[in-house]
Coordinates of C-alpha atoms in Angstrom, one line a residue:
Chain A
X1 CA 0.1 0.2 0.0
X2 CA 1.6 3.5 -0.7
X3 CA -0.2 6.7 -0.4
X4 CA 0.7 8.3 -3.9
X5 CA -1.8 11.1 -3.8
X6 CA -1.1 12.2 -0.2
X7 CA 2.6 12.0 -0.9
X8 CA 2.4 14.7 -3.5
X9 CA 0.4 17.1 -1.5
X10 CA 2.9 16.5 1.4
X11 CA 5.7 17.5 -1.1
X12 CA 3.6 20.4 -2.5
X13 CA 3.4 22.1 0.7
X14 CA 7.1 21.8 1.5
X15 CA 7.6 23.1 -2.0
X16 CA 5.4 26.1 -1.0
X17 CA 7.5 26.6 2.0
X18 CA 10.8 26.9 0.2
X19 CA 9.2 29.1 -2.2
X20 CA 8.2 31.3 0.2
X21 CA 11.8 31.2 1.4
X22 CA 13.1 32.6 -1.9
X23 CA 10.5 35.3 -1.4
X24 CA 12.0 36.1 1.8
X25 CA 15.6 35.7 0.8
X26 CA 15.0 38.3 -2.2
X27 CA 13.2 40.8 0.2
X28 CA 16.1 40.7 2.4
X29 CA 18.7 41.3 -0.2
X30 CA 16.8 44.1 -2.0
X31 CA 16.0 45.5 1.6
X32 CA 19.8 46.2 2.2
X33 CA 20.5 47.1 -1.4
X34 CA 17.6 49.6 -1.3
X35 CA 19.1 51.1 2.1
X36 CA 22.7 51.2 0.0
X37 CA 21.6 52.6 -3.1
X38 CA 18.8 54.8 -1.5
X39 CA 16.6 53.2 -4.0
X40 CA 12.9 54.3 -3.2
X41 CA 11.3 52.3 -6.0
X42 CA 12.8 49.1 -4.8
X43 CA 12.1 49.9 -1.0
X44 CA 8.5 50.1 -2.3
X45 CA 8.5 47.3 -4.2
X46 CA 9.7 45.0 -1.2
X47 CA 6.7 46.6 0.8
X48 CA 4.4 45.5 -1.7
X49 CA 5.7 42.2 -2.0
X50 CA 5.8 41.3 1.4
X51 CA 1.9 41.1 0.8
X52 CA 2.4 38.2 -1.4
X53 CA 4.6 36.3 1.4
X54 CA 2.0 36.9 4.0
X55 CA -0.5 35.2 1.3
X56 CA 2.0 32.5 0.7
X57 CA 2.1 31.8 4.3
X58 CA -1.8 31.8 4.8
X59 CA -2.0 29.5 1.4
X60 CA 0.3 27.0 3.0
X61 CA -1.2 26.9 6.3
X62 CA -4.5 26.1 4.7
X63 CA -3.1 23.2 2.6
X64 CA -1.3 21.9 5.9
X65 CA -4.6 22.1 7.8
X66 CA -6.5 20.5 4.9
X67 CA -4.1 17.6 4.9
X68 CA -4.2 17.3 8.9
X69 CA -8.1 17.4 8.4
X70 CA -8.3 15.1 5.7
X71 CA -5.5 12.6 5.6
X72 CA -4.8 11.8 9.5
X73 CA -1.0 12.3 9.1
X74 CA 1.1 10.5 11.6
X75 CA 4.6 10.0 12.6
X76 CA 7.2 11.9 10.4
X77 CA 4.6 12.8 8.1
X78 CA 2.8 14.9 10.9
X79 CA 6.1 16.1 11.9
X80 CA 6.6 17.5 8.5
X81 CA 3.4 19.4 8.4
X82 CA 3.8 20.6 11.9
X83 CA 7.4 22.0 10.9
X84 CA 6.1 23.3 7.9
X85 CA 3.5 25.4 9.8
X86 CA 6.2 26.5 12.1
X87 CA 9.0 27.5 9.6
X88 CA 6.1 29.5 7.5
X89 CA 5.3 31.5 10.7
X90 CA 9.0 32.2 11.1
X91 CA 9.4 33.0 7.2
X92 CA 6.5 35.4 7.2
X93 CA 8.1 37.2 10.3
X94 CA 11.4 37.5 8.4
X95 CA 9.7 39.1 5.7
X96 CA 8.2 41.5 7.9
X97 CA 11.6 42.4 9.2
X98 CA 12.8 42.9 5.6
X99 CA 9.8 44.9 5.0
X100 CA 10.9 47.1 8.2
X101 CA 14.3 47.5 6.6
X102 CA 12.6 48.8 3.2
X103 CA 10.6 51.2 5.3
X104 CA 13.9 52.6 6.9
X105 CA 15.5 52.7 3.4
X106 CA 12.4 55.0 2.4
X107 CA 13.0 57.3 5.5
X108 CA 16.7 57.6 5.2
X109 CA 16.6 58.0 1.4
X110 CA 16.6 61.8 1.5
X111 CA 19.4 62.0 4.3
X112 CA 23.1 62.1 3.6
X113 CA 24.6 58.4 4.4
X114 CA 26.1 58.1 7.7
X115 CA 29.0 56.1 6.8
X116 CA 29.6 53.5 4.0
X117 CA 27.7 50.6 4.9
X118 CA 29.9 47.2 5.4
X119 CA 28.8 45.5 8.8
X120 CA 24.8 45.7 7.8
X121 CA 25.1 43.9 4.5
X122 CA 27.6 41.4 5.9
X123 CA 24.8 40.7 8.4
X124 CA 22.5 40.4 5.5
X125 CA 24.8 38.0 3.8
X126 CA 25.5 35.8 6.6
X127 CA 21.5 35.7 7.6
X128 CA 20.7 34.8 4.0
X129 CA 23.3 32.1 4.1
X130 CA 22.0 30.6 7.3
X131 CA 18.3 30.9 6.0
X132 CA 19.3 29.0 2.6
X133 CA 21.4 26.3 4.6
X134 CA 18.6 25.9 7.2
X135 CA 16.4 25.0 4.2
X136 CA 18.8 22.7 2.6
X137 CA 18.9 21.0 6.1
X138 CA 15.3 20.7 5.8
X139 CA 15.1 19.2 2.4
X140 CA 18.2 16.9 3.3
X141 CA 16.8 16.1 6.6
X142 CA 20.2 16.9 8.1
X143 CA 20.2 17.8 12.0
X144 CA 24.0 18.0 12.0
X145 CA 23.6 20.8 9.3
X146 CA 20.8 22.5 11.2
X147 CA 23.1 22.5 14.5
X148 CA 26.2 23.8 12.7
X149 CA 24.1 26.7 11.1
X150 CA 23.0 27.9 14.5
X151 CA 26.5 28.3 15.3
X152 CA 26.5 31.3 12.9
X153 CA 24.2 33.1 14.6
X154 CA 27.0 34.1 17.2
X155 CA 28.8 36.0 14.0
X156 CA 25.5 37.9 13.3
X157 CA 25.1 38.6 17.0
X158 CA 28.8 40.0 17.1
X159 CA 28.0 42.1 14.0
X160 CA 25.1 43.5 15.5
X161 CA 27.0 44.3 18.7
X162 CA 29.5 46.2 16.5
X163 CA 27.3 48.0 14.8
X164 CA 25.3 49.1 18.0
X165 CA 28.6 50.5 19.4
X166 CA 29.9 52.4 16.2
X167 CA 26.6 53.9 16.0
X168 CA 26.5 54.8 19.5
X169 CA 29.9 56.4 19.2
X170 CA 28.4 58.4 16.2
X171 CA 25.5 59.7 18.4
X172 CA 27.8 60.7 21.1
X173 CA 30.0 62.9 19.1
X174 CA 27.4 64.4 16.9
X175 CA 23.7 64.5 18.4
X176 CA 22.5 65.3 14.6
X177 CA 23.4 62.2 13.6
X178 CA 20.7 60.6 16.4
X179 CA 17.8 60.0 14.1
X180 CA 19.8 58.4 11.4
X181 CA 21.9 56.3 13.7
X182 CA 18.7 55.1 15.5
X183 CA 17.1 53.9 11.9
X184 CA 20.7 52.0 11.3
X185 CA 20.4 50.3 14.8
X186 CA 16.9 49.3 13.7
X187 CA 18.2 47.8 10.2
X188 CA 20.9 45.9 12.3
X189 CA 18.3 44.8 14.8
X190 CA 15.6 43.4 11.8
X191 CA 18.9 41.4 10.5
X192 CA 19.4 40.2 13.9
X193 CA 16.2 39.0 14.4
X194 CA 16.2 37.4 10.9
X195 CA 19.3 35.3 12.0
X196 CA 17.5 34.6 15.1
X197 CA 14.4 32.9 13.3
X198 CA 16.6 30.8 11.3
X199 CA 17.7 29.2 14.3
X200 CA 14.0 28.1 14.9
X201 CA 13.9 26.8 11.3
X202 CA 16.9 24.8 12.6
X203 CA 15.4 23.5 15.6
X204 CA 12.3 22.3 13.5
X205 CA 14.7 20.4 11.1
X206 CA 16.0 18.6 14.3
X207 CA 12.4 17.8 15.7
X208 CA 11.5 16.7 11.9
X209 CA 14.3 14.1 12.1
X210 CA 14.9 13.2 15.6
X211 CA 11.0 14.0 17.1
X212 CA 12.1 16.1 19.9
X213 CA 12.5 19.8 20.4
X214 CA 16.1 20.7 21.1
X215 CA 17.0 24.7 22.0
X216 CA 19.6 25.4 20.0
X217 CA 19.8 29.3 20.6
X218 CA 19.6 29.5 24.3
X219 CA 20.4 33.4 25.8
X220 CA 24.0 33.7 26.9
X221 CA 22.9 36.5 29.3
Chain B
X1 CA 2.8 46.6 44.9
X2 CA -0.8 45.4 45.8
X3 CA -1.1 41.7 44.5
X4 CA -3.9 40.8 42.3
X5 CA -5.5 37.3 42.4
X6 CA -7.4 35.9 39.3
X7 CA -10.5 33.8 40.4
X8 CA -9.6 30.0 39.5
X9 CA -6.0 30.9 38.8
X10 CA -4.1 27.6 38.1
X11 CA -0.7 26.8 39.2
X12 CA 0.7 24.2 36.7
X13 CA 3.1 21.6 37.3
X14 CA 6.3 23.6 36.5
X15 CA 5.0 26.4 38.9
X16 CA 4.2 28.8 36.1
X17 CA 0.8 30.2 36.5
X18 CA -2.0 30.1 34.0
X19 CA -4.1 33.1 33.8
X20 CA -7.7 32.9 33.8
X21 CA -10.3 30.3 35.1
X22 CA -9.7 26.6 35.0
X23 CA -11.2 25.2 31.4
X24 CA -11.4 21.5 33.1
X25 CA -8.6 20.5 30.8
X26 CA -7.4 16.8 31.4
X27 CA -3.7 16.0 31.9
X28 CA -2.0 14.7 29.1
X29 CA -1.1 11.1 28.9
X30 CA 2.0 10.4 30.4
X31 CA 5.4 9.4 28.8
X32 CA 6.1 5.6 29.1
X33 CA 9.2 6.7 31.0
X34 CA 7.3 8.5 33.5
X35 CA 4.6 5.8 34.1
X36 CA 3.7 5.7 37.8
X37 CA 0.6 2.9 37.6
X38 CA 1.3 -0.5 38.7
X39 CA 1.7 -3.4 36.4
X40 CA -1.5 -5.5 36.4
X41 CA -0.9 -8.0 33.6
X42 CA 2.7 -9.1 32.6
X43 CA 3.2 -10.9 29.4
X44 CA 6.3 -13.0 29.3
X45 CA 7.4 -14.5 26.1
X46 CA 4.0 -15.4 25.2
X47 CA 3.5 -17.2 21.8
X48 CA 0.3 -18.8 20.3
X49 CA 0.4 -21.9 17.5
X50 CA -2.4 -23.1 16.1
X51 CA -1.5 -26.9 15.4
X52 CA 1.7 -27.0 14.0
X53 CA 1.7 -23.3 12.8
X54 CA 3.1 -20.5 14.9
X55 CA 0.9 -17.5 15.1
X56 CA 2.8 -15.3 17.3
X57 CA 5.7 -15.5 19.2
X58 CA 7.9 -13.9 22.0
X59 CA 5.4 -11.2 23.0
X60 CA 6.6 -9.4 26.3
X61 CA 4.7 -6.6 27.7
X62 CA 3.5 -4.9 30.6
X63 CA 0.0 -3.7 30.9
X64 CA -0.6 -0.9 33.4
X65 CA -3.4 -0.6 36.0
X66 CA -6.3 1.9 34.8
X67 CA -4.7 2.6 31.6
X68 CA -5.8 1.6 27.9
X69 CA -3.5 -0.3 26.1
X70 CA -4.2 -1.0 22.2
X71 CA -2.9 -3.6 19.9
X72 CA -2.3 -2.8 16.5
X73 CA -1.0 -4.5 13.4
X74 CA -2.3 -5.8 9.9
X75 CA -4.3 -8.7 9.9
X76 CA -2.6 -12.0 10.6
X77 CA -0.1 -10.6 12.9
X78 CA -1.6 -12.3 15.9
X79 CA -3.1 -9.3 18.2
X80 CA -6.2 -11.2 18.7
X81 CA -4.4 -14.5 19.6
X82 CA -2.6 -12.5 22.1
X83 CA -5.5 -11.0 23.5
X84 CA -7.3 -14.3 23.9
X85 CA -4.2 -15.3 26.2
X86 CA -5.3 -12.8 28.7
X87 CA -8.3 -14.6 29.8
X88 CA -7.7 -18.2 28.5
X89 CA -10.0 -17.9 25.6
X90 CA -7.3 -19.7 23.5
X91 CA -8.5 -22.8 25.7
X92 CA -11.6 -22.7 23.8
X93 CA -9.7 -23.3 20.7
X94 CA -9.1 -26.8 20.2
X95 CA -5.7 -26.7 18.3
X96 CA -4.4 -23.8 20.3
X97 CA -1.3 -23.9 22.1
X98 CA -0.1 -21.1 24.3
X99 CA 3.7 -20.8 25.6
X100 CA 5.2 -18.5 27.7
X101 CA 3.6 -16.7 30.8
X102 CA 0.8 -14.3 31.6
X103 CA 0.9 -13.0 35.0
X104 CA -2.2 -11.3 36.6
X105 CA -1.2 -9.7 39.4
X106 CA 1.7 -11.8 39.8
X107 CA -0.1 -15.1 39.5
X108 CA 0.5 -17.2 36.1
X109 CA -2.9 -17.7 34.6
X110 CA -1.7 -20.2 32.4
X111 CA -1.0 -22.3 35.1
X112 CA -3.2 -25.6 35.2
X113 CA -3.7 -24.8 38.9
X114 CA -5.8 -21.9 37.8
X115 CA -9.3 -22.2 37.0
X116 CA -9.9 -20.6 33.5
X117 CA -13.5 -19.6 34.9
X118 CA -11.8 -17.8 37.7
X119 CA -9.7 -15.9 35.3
X120 CA -12.5 -14.8 33.1
X121 CA -14.4 -13.3 36.2
X122 CA -11.2 -11.0 36.5
X123 CA -10.7 -10.6 32.9
X124 CA -13.8 -9.8 31.0
X125 CA -14.1 -9.6 27.4
X126 CA -16.1 -7.5 24.6
X127 CA -16.2 -8.9 21.3
X128 CA -16.1 -7.6 17.8
X129 CA -20.1 -8.3 17.0
X130 CA -22.4 -7.0 19.8
X131 CA -23.8 -10.4 21.2
X132 CA -26.6 -9.8 23.6
X133 CA -28.4 -12.7 25.1
X134 CA -31.6 -13.4 23.7
X135 CA -33.2 -12.2 26.9
X136 CA -34.4 -8.9 28.4
X137 CA -31.8 -6.0 28.9
X138 CA -32.2 -6.7 32.6
X139 CA -31.6 -10.1 32.2
X140 CA -28.5 -9.8 30.1
X141 CA -26.9 -7.6 32.7
X142 CA -28.2 -9.5 35.8
X143 CA -26.8 -13.2 34.1
X144 CA -23.4 -12.8 35.5
X145 CA -24.0 -11.8 38.8
X146 CA -26.7 -14.4 39.2
X147 CA -24.3 -17.0 38.0
X148 CA -22.2 -15.6 40.6
X149 CA -24.6 -16.3 43.2
X150 CA -26.1 -13.1 43.7
X151 CA -30.2 -13.3 44.5
X152 CA -32.8 -11.1 45.2
X153 CA -34.6 -8.4 43.3
X154 CA -33.3 -5.4 45.2
X155 CA -29.7 -6.3 44.8
X156 CA -29.7 -7.6 41.5
X157 CA -31.4 -4.4 40.2
X158 CA -28.8 -2.3 42.0
X159 CA -26.1 -4.0 40.2
X160 CA -27.9 -3.9 36.8
X161 CA -28.6 -0.2 37.3
X162 CA -24.8 0.6 37.9
X163 CA -23.6 -1.6 35.3
X164 CA -25.9 0.2 32.9
X165 CA -24.9 3.8 34.2
X166 CA -21.3 2.9 34.1
X167 CA -21.8 1.6 30.5
X168 CA -23.7 5.0 29.8
X169 CA -26.7 3.1 28.6
X170 CA -29.0 3.7 31.6
X171 CA -30.5 6.7 30.6
X172 CA -31.7 4.9 27.0
X173 CA -32.9 1.7 28.3
X174 CA -34.3 2.8 32.1
X175 CA -37.6 2.5 30.4
X176 CA -36.9 -0.6 28.3
X177 CA -35.6 -3.0 30.8
X178 CA -38.0 -5.9 30.0
X179 CA -37.4 -5.3 26.2
X180 CA -35.2 -7.8 24.5
X181 CA -31.7 -6.6 24.4
X182 CA -31.6 -7.9 20.8
X183 CA -34.0 -5.1 20.0
X184 CA -31.6 -2.3 20.9
X185 CA -29.6 -0.6 18.2
X186 CA -25.8 -1.8 17.2
X187 CA -24.1 1.1 19.6
X188 CA -26.7 0.2 22.4
X189 CA -26.4 -3.6 22.2
X190 CA -22.5 -3.1 22.6
X191 CA -22.8 -1.1 25.7
X192 CA -25.2 -3.4 26.9
X193 CA -22.8 -6.1 26.5
X194 CA -20.0 -3.7 28.4
X195 CA -22.4 -3.5 31.1
X196 CA -22.8 -7.2 31.3
X197 CA -18.9 -7.6 31.5
X198 CA -19.2 -4.6 34.3
X199 CA -21.7 -6.4 36.2
X200 CA -19.5 -9.2 37.4
X201 CA -16.9 -6.5 38.4
X202 CA -13.7 -7.7 36.6
X203 CA -10.3 -6.0 37.0
X204 CA -9.7 -5.9 33.4
X205 CA -11.7 -5.8 30.0
X206 CA -10.4 -6.9 27.0
X207 CA -12.2 -5.7 24.0
X208 CA -11.7 -7.3 20.4
X209 CA -12.8 -4.6 17.7
X210 CA -15.3 -3.3 19.7
X211 CA -16.6 -0.7 17.2
X212 CA -15.9 -2.6 14.1
X213 CA -19.6 -3.3 13.3
X214 CA -20.9 0.3 14.5
X215 CA -21.4 3.6 12.7
X216 CA -19.1 6.5 13.7
X217 CA -21.2 8.2 16.3
X218 CA -22.0 4.8 18.3
X219 CA -18.2 4.4 17.8
X220 CA -17.3 7.6 19.6
X221 CA -19.8 7.0 22.1
X222 CA -17.8 3.7 23.0
X223 CA -14.5 5.5 22.6
X224 CA -15.6 8.0 25.3
X225 CA -17.2 5.5 27.5
X226 CA -13.6 3.7 27.3
X227 CA -12.0 6.6 28.7
X228 CA -14.7 6.8 31.6
X229 CA -14.1 3.3 32.4
X230 CA -10.5 3.1 32.4
X231 CA -11.1 5.3 35.8
X232 CA -12.1 1.9 37.3
X233 CA -10.8 -0.5 35.1
X234 CA -7.5 -1.7 33.0
X235 CA -8.7 -1.9 29.3
X236 CA -6.9 -3.7 26.3
X237 CA -8.5 -3.1 23.1
X238 CA -7.5 -5.1 19.7
X239 CA -8.4 -2.4 16.6
X240 CA -7.8 -2.1 13.1
X241 CA -8.6 1.2 13.5
X242 CA -5.1 3.2 13.9
X243 CA -7.1 6.6 14.6
X244 CA -9.1 4.7 17.5
X245 CA -5.9 3.4 18.8
X246 CA -4.8 7.2 18.9
X247 CA -7.5 8.6 20.1
X248 CA -8.3 6.0 22.9
X249 CA -5.3 4.3 24.3
X250 CA -2.6 5.3 26.6
X251 CA 0.0 2.6 25.3
X252 CA 0.2 1.1 22.1
X253 CA 1.9 -2.2 21.0
X254 CA 2.4 -2.6 17.2
X255 CA 2.5 -6.4 15.9
X256 CA 3.8 -7.3 12.4
X257 CA 3.6 -11.0 11.3
X258 CA 7.0 -11.9 9.2
X259 CA 5.0 -13.8 6.5
X260 CA 1.7 -13.8 5.6
X261 CA -0.1 -14.5 9.0
X262 CA 2.6 -16.5 10.3
X263 CA 5.1 -15.8 13.0
X264 CA 3.6 -12.5 14.5
X265 CA 5.8 -10.4 16.6
X266 CA 6.1 -7.4 18.7
X267 CA 7.7 -4.7 17.1
X268 CA 7.2 -1.8 19.2
X269 CA 5.5 -1.3 22.4
X270 CA 5.2 2.2 24.1
X271 CA 3.1 5.3 25.0
X272 CA 0.6 5.9 22.1
X273 CA 1.6 9.7 22.1
X274 CA 5.1 8.5 21.1
X275 CA 4.3 5.6 18.8
X276 CA 2.1 8.0 16.7
X277 CA 4.4 10.9 16.7
X278 CA 7.8 9.7 16.8
X279 CA 8.0 5.9 16.6
X280 CA 11.6 4.3 16.9
X281 CA 10.9 1.3 14.5
X282 CA 10.9 1.9 10.5
X283 CA 8.1 -0.7 10.4
X284 CA 5.9 1.0 12.9
X285 CA 6.5 4.1 11.0
X286 CA 5.7 2.7 7.7
X287 CA 2.6 1.1 9.1
X288 CA 1.1 3.9 10.9
X289 CA 2.0 6.4 8.0
X290 CA -0.1 4.0 5.7
X291 CA 3.1 3.1 3.6
X292 CA 3.3 -0.7 4.7
X293 CA 3.7 -3.5 2.1

């Protein structure tokens, strides 16, 4: 006995999730690009596209609920669906953070740049690498990879700390920079949250494969 | 700061406080490793063969008091044979031979010194097809206690009413006590059979596919009843309906035959929530996700 139709539906919700992840990746990339190049059109595009990300999330959720209601998934099938439900929530929030960066890009578009952006694009780059890696770990059902990706979160946290201190120095030295510096701190905060959400995805990969919840991103404070 | 109290504020096991009034939630089923209930039935390397054909081998499981244990597996895996070992029903099958031991409260019920009739008083059984006796509702339930020597209208009426109430049937048949049991609906007949078992006050109730002849509403009624009965009884159920095992049982044993209908064995036994979310054995996973065979 096989369940071909069910298996195809189960694959479809995972594909939806991966498509959504691609949309979020683009949003993060473009958000930082809009900030760097002060591109108002691009920033507005990201804000519009976030609606599509949100719709994709609800669409995937609907399909998952339909599978639960009609197919009575159990064991690894059930864990797959539960993981997709959780990961799409995380992805949707990451999309919101990218949208937040786009809004900041809009606010900063008319202001002279405070400094060349180096650490913020680096944070975005690491965050995107982590995101793509976590979804590959999901596809490959690879908990070791998921655990390894979480370690990269430390790099993002360190960059955030660095950006924060640097911008504080700007503000102390010249109060006229306070508004711009604060916006940039928000940007860095959005990126830090994105990387944090990736660790949630990694936790779901471990849950999916090993059947237990392991907290990977325990606060060091 | 003034301390505010919320009416009905509940403290959970980890010390965290839940806001709002109690919703009357039931505790979740325990993990196997956290089980505190005593073992009432211990199966030690139990096997059954019919003639020279081994049906099932080497089943060792502990059955806990006031828990519902489900035996699941494809047809021919030996789950009904194992169930019948728990009250010596295999004695009634001429070619059946049982090996290993079944300890009921520490006594091996397969020992020659043990009277199978006594075993069946302690371990009652409900069958796949409702099988009320062709007599009145009252007489169906009073049958066992009478055989055990209870007499007098008063005491018997009390037993009958109590058993019917426990079987969640009293309200539906209180004015039909003289009617034939066979005139009831299928679901009512099955609850009548459960009442008949309860009337002799067993410790353990075995159920062999108790809902397979019932419609979904009657099935859910029986399942609800099983959860109620588990407060006072230990239940072992054989079911083909995996969702039913998932819904009602605390423990699940998955069995599988090595070849078609030959040499059934226990593959995995554990807490139901673990078996259905994270089974350890690939064969269990394949069976419960519907990818078996």
